[in-house]
mmCIF file of C-alpha atoms in Angstrom:
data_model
loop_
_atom_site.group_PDB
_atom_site.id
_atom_site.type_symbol
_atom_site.label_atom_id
_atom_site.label_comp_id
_atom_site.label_asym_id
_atom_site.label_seq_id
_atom_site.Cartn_x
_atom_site.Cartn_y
_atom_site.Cartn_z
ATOM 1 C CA UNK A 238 0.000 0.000 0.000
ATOM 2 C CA UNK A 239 1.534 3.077 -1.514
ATOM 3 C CA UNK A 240 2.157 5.783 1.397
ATOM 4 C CA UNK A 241 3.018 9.650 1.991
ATOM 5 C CA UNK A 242 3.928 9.845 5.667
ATOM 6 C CA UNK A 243 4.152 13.219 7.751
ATOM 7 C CA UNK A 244 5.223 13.454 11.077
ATOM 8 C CA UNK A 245 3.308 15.414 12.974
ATOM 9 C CA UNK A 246 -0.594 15.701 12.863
ATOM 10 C CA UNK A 247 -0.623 18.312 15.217
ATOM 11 C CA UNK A 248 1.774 21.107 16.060
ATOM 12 C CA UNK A 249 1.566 24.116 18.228
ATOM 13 C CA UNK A 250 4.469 26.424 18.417
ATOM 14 C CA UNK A 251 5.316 30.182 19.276
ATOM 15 C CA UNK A 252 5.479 32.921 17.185
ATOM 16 C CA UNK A 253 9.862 32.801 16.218
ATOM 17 C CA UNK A 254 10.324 29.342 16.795
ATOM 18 C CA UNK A 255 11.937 27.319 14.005
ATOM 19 C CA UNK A 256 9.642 24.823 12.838
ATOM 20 C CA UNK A 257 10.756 21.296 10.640
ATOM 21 C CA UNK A 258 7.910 19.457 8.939
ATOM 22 C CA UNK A 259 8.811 16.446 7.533
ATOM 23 C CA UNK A 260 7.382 14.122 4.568
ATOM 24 C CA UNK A 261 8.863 10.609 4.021
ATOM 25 C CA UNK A 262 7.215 8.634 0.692
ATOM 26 C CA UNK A 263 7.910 5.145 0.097
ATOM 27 C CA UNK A 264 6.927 4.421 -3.333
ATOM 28 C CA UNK A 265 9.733 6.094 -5.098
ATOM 29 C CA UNK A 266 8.568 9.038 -6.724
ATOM 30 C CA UNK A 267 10.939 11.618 -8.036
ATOM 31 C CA UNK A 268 8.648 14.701 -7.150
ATOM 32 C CA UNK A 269 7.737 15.824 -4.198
ATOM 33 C CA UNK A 270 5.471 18.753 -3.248
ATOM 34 C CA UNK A 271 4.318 21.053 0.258
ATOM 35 C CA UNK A 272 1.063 22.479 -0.057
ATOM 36 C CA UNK A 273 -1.264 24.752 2.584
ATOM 37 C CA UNK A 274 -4.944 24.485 2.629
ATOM 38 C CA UNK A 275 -6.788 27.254 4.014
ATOM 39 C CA UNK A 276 -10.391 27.602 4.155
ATOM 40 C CA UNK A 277 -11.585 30.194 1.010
ATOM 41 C CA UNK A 278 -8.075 29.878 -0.486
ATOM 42 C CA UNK A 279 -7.908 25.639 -1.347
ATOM 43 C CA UNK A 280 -4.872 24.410 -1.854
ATOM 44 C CA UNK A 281 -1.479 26.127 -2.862
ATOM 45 C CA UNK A 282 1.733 25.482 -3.432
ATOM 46 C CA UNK A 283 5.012 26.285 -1.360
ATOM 47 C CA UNK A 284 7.725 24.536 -2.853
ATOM 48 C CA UNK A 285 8.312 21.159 -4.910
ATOM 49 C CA UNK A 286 11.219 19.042 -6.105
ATOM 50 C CA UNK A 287 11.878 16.882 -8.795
ATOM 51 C CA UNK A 288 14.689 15.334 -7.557
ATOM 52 C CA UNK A 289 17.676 15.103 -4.683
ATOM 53 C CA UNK A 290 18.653 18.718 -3.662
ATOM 54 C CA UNK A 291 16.137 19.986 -6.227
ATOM 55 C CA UNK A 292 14.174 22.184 -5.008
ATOM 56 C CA UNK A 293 11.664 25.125 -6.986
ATOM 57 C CA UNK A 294 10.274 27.613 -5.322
ATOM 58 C CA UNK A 295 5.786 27.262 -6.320
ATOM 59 C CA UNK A 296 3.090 30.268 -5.295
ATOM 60 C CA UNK A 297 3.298 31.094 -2.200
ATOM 61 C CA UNK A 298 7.288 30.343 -0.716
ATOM 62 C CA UNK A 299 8.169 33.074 1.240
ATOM 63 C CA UNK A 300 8.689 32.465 4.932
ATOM 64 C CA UNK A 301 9.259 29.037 4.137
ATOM 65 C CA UNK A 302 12.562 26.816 3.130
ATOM 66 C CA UNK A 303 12.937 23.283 2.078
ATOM 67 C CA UNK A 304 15.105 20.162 2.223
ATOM 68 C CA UNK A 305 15.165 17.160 0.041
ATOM 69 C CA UNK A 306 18.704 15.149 0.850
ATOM 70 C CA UNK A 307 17.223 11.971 0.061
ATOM 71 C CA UNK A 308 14.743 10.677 -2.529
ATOM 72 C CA UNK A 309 11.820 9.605 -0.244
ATOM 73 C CA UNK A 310 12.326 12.571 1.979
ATOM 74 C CA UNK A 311 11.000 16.354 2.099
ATOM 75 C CA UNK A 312 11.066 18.546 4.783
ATOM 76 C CA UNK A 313 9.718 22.056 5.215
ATOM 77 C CA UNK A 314 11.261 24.764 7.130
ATOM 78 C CA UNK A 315 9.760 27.439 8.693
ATOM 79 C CA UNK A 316 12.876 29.888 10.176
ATOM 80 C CA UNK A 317 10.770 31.944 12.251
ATOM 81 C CA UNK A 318 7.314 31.033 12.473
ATOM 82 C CA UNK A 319 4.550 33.803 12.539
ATOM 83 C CA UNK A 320 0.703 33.513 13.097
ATOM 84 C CA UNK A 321 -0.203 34.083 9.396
ATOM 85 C CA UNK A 322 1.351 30.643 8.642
ATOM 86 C CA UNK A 323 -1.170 29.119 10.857
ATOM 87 C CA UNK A 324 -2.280 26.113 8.352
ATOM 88 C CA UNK A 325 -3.017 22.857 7.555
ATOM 89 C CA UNK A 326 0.071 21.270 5.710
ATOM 90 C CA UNK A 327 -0.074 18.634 2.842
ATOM 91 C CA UNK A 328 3.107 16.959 1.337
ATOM 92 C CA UNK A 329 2.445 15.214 -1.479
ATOM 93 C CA UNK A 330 4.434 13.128 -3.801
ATOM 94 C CA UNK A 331 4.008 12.089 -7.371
ATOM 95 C CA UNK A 332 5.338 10.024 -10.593
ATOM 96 C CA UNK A 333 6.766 12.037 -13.678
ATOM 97 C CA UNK A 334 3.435 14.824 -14.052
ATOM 98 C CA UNK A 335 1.795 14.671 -17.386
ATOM 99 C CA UNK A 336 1.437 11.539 -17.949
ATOM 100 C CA UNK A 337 -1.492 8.544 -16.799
ATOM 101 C CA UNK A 338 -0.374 7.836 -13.370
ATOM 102 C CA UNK A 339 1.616 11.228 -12.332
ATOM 103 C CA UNK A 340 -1.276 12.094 -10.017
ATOM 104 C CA UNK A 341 -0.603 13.699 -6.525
ATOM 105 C CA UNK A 342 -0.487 10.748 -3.804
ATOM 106 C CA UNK A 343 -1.288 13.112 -0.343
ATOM 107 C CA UNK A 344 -0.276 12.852 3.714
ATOM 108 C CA UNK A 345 -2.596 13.404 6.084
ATOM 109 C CA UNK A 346 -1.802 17.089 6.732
ATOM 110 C CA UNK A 347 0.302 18.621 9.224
ATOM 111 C CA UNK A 348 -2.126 21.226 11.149
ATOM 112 C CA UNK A 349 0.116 23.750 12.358
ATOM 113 C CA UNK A 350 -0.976 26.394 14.567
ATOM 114 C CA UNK A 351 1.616 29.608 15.635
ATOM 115 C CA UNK A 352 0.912 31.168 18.839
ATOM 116 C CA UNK B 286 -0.697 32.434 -14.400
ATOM 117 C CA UNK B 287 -3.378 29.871 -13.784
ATOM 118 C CA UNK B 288 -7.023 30.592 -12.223
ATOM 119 C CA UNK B 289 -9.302 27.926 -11.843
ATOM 120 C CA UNK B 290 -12.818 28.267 -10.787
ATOM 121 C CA UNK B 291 -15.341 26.130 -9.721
ATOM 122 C CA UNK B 292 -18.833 25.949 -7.226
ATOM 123 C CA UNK B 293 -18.174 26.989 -3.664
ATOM 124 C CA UNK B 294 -20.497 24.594 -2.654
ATOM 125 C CA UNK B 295 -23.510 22.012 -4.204
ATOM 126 C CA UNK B 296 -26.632 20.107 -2.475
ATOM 127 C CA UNK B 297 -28.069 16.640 -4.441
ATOM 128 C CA UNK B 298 -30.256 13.700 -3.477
ATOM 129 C CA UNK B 299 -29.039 10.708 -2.508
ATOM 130 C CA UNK B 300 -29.561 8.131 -5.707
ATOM 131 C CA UNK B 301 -29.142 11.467 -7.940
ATOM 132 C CA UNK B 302 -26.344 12.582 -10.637
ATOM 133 C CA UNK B 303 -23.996 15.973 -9.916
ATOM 134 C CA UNK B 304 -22.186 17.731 -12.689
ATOM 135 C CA UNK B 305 -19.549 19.805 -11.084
ATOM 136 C CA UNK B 306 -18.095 22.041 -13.652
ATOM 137 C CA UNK B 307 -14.617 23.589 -13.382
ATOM 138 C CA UNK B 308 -13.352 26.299 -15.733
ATOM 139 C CA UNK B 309 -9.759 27.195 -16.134
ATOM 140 C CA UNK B 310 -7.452 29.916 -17.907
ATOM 141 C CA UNK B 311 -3.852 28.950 -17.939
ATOM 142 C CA UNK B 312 -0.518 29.446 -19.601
ATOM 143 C CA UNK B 313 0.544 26.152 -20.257
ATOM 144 C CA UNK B 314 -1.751 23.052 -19.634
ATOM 145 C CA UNK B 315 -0.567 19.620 -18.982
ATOM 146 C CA UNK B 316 -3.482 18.156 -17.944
ATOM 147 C CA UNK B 317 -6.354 18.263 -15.218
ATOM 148 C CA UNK B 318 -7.245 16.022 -12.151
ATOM 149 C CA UNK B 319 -9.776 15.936 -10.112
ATOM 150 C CA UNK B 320 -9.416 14.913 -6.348
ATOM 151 C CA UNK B 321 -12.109 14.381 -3.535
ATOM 152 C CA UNK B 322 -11.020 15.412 -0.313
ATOM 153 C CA UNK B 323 -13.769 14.130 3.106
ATOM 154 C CA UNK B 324 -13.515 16.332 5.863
ATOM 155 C CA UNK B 325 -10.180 16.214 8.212
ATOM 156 C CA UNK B 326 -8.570 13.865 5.200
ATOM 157 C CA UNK B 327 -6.361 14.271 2.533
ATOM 158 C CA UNK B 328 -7.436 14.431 -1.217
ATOM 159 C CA UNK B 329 -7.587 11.363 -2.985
ATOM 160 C CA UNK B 330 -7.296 10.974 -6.690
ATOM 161 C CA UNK B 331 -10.451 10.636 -8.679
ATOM 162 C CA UNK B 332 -9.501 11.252 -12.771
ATOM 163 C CA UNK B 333 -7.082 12.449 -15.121
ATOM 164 C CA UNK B 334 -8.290 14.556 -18.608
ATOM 165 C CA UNK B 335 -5.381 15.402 -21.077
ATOM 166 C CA UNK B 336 -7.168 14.893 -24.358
ATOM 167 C CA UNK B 337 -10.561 16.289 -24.957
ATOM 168 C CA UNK B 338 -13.785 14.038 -24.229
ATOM 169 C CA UNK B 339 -15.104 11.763 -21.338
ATOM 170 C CA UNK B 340 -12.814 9.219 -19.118
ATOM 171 C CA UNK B 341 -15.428 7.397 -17.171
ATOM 172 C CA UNK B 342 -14.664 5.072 -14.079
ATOM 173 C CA UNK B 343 -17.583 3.650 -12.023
ATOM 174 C CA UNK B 344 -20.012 5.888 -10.497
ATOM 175 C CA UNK B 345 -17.620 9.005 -11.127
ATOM 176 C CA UNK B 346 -17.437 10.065 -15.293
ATOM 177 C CA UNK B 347 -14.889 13.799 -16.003
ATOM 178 C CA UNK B 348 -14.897 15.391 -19.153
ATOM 179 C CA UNK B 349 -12.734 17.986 -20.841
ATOM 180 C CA UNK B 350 -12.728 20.556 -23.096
ATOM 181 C CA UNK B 351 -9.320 22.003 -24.017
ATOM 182 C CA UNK B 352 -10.634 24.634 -26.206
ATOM 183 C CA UNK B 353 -13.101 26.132 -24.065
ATOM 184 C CA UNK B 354 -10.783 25.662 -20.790
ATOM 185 C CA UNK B 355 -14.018 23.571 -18.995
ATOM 186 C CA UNK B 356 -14.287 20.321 -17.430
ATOM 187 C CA UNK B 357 -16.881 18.623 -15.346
ATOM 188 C CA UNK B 358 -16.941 15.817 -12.684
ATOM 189 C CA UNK B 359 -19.868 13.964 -12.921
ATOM 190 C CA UNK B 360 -21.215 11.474 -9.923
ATOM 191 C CA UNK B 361 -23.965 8.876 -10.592
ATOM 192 C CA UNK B 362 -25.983 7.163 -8.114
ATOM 193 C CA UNK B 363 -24.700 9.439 -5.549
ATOM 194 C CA UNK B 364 -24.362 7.817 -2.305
ATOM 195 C CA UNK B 365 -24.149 9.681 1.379
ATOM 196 C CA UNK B 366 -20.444 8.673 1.474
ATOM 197 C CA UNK B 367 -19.675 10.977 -1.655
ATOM 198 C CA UNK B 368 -20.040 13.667 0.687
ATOM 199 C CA UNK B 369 -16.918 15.477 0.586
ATOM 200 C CA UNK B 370 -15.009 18.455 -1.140
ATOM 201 C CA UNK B 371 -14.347 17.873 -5.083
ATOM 202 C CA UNK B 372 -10.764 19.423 -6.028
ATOM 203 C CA UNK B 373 -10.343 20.965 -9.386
ATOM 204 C CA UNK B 374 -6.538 20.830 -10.066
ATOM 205 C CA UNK B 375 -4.381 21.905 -13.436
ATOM 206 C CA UNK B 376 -1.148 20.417 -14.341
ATOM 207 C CA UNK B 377 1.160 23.517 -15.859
ATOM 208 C CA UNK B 378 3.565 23.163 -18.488
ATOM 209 C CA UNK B 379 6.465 25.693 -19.740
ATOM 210 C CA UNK B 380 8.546 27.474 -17.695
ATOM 211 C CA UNK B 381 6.900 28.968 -14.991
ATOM 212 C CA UNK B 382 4.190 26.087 -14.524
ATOM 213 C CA UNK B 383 5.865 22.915 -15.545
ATOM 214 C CA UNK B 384 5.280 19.878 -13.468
ATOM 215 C CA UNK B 385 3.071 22.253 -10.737
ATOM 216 C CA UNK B 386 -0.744 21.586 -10.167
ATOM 217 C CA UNK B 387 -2.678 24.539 -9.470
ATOM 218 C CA UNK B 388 -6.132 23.664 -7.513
ATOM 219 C CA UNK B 389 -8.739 25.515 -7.443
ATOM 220 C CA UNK B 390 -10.995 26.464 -4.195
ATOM 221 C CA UNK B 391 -12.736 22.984 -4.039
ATOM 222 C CA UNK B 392 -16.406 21.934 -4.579
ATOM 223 C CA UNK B 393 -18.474 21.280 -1.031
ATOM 224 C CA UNK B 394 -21.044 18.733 -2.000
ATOM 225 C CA UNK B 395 -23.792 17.576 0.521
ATOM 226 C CA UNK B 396 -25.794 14.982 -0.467
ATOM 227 C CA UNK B 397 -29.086 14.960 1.456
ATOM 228 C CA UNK B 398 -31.431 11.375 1.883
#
């Protein structure tokens, strides 16, 4: 059973702090993606990769860092958290996009909320 | 840039069909899913439209129309358990949008008994 794995459902940390979320895939995918969710605004994107210590910067990346040192790995940083990145968090992780099976495979979300 | 636009929100009868449309103006297309996404879950994958007409799977049937930047989701025989948020998304192509899928807002459809 194919699976995106994030580590923390549930996060609550101060306004400043440094905050890691991390995304581990284990079906071998070469592209990874972090998304936020807000309610009114669906989904967008933060950054993606398309390979090891690839990284592209998507809609929405400021405020935010990533890390991809391994294949089935992607981590997002937040240097110095602030309330407006208050969120729910989706990694995601896909085959090559564009063709019949590069569709997004999702975590459960990392809800993250900044004090 | 991509905008995608769809429903805020639909209401249908159990044992009923939906149409949810999604229209979309973008600079490079790849491709469009559609995802459904139940309430404190993640989206799930639904369909995949890169050439023009109707991809039908079960219950769930999505069309597209490159030329008029439209597609639709449609859901037969809808059950209570299709309650959920349907996800519009865009697959970009060319520089700025290649490999990137752009959602739009989501689709909240409550189906009633």
């Amino acid at each position: 059973d194919v699976k995106v794995t994030q580590s923390s459902r549930y996060l609550v940390k101060r306004t400043g702090e440094k905050v890691f979320l991390e995304c581990v895939q284990d079906m071998d995918h070469e592209n990874m993606f972090w998304y936020r969710q807000d309610p009114g605004l669906g989904l967008r994107l933060i950054y993606f990769s398309y390979d090891v210590k690839m990284k592209e910067k998507g809609d929405i990346p400021e405020g935010y860092s990533v890390s991809r040192e391994k294949k089935e790995r992607f981590s997002l940083i937040l240097e110095s958290a602030s309330t407006n990145q208050t969120s729910m968090y989706l990694c995601a992780s896909s085959r090559e996009p564009g063709q019949l099976g590069g569709e997004l495979f999702f975590g459960e979300g990392s809800r993250l909320t900044v004090l | 840039g991509q905008n995608i636009d769809q429903p805020t929100e639909m209401t249908a009868t159990e044992g009923a069909i939906v149409q949810i449309n999604c229209t979309y103006q973008t600079s490079g297309f790849n491709g469009l899913f559609w995802y459904q996404q139940h309430a404190g879950e993640a989206p799930t994958f639904l369909s995949y439209n890169v050439l023009d007409g109707l991809e039908e799977k079960g219950r769930f049937s999505s069309f597209l129309s490159r030329s008029k930047g439209y597609s639709y989701l449609l859901l037969k025989e809808l059950q209570m358990k299709d309650s959920a948020s349907y996800l519009c998304a865009v697959l970009g192509r060319g520089n700025t949008n290649a490999g990137k899928s752009t959602f739009g807002d989501g689709t909240t459809l409550t189906v009633k008994p």
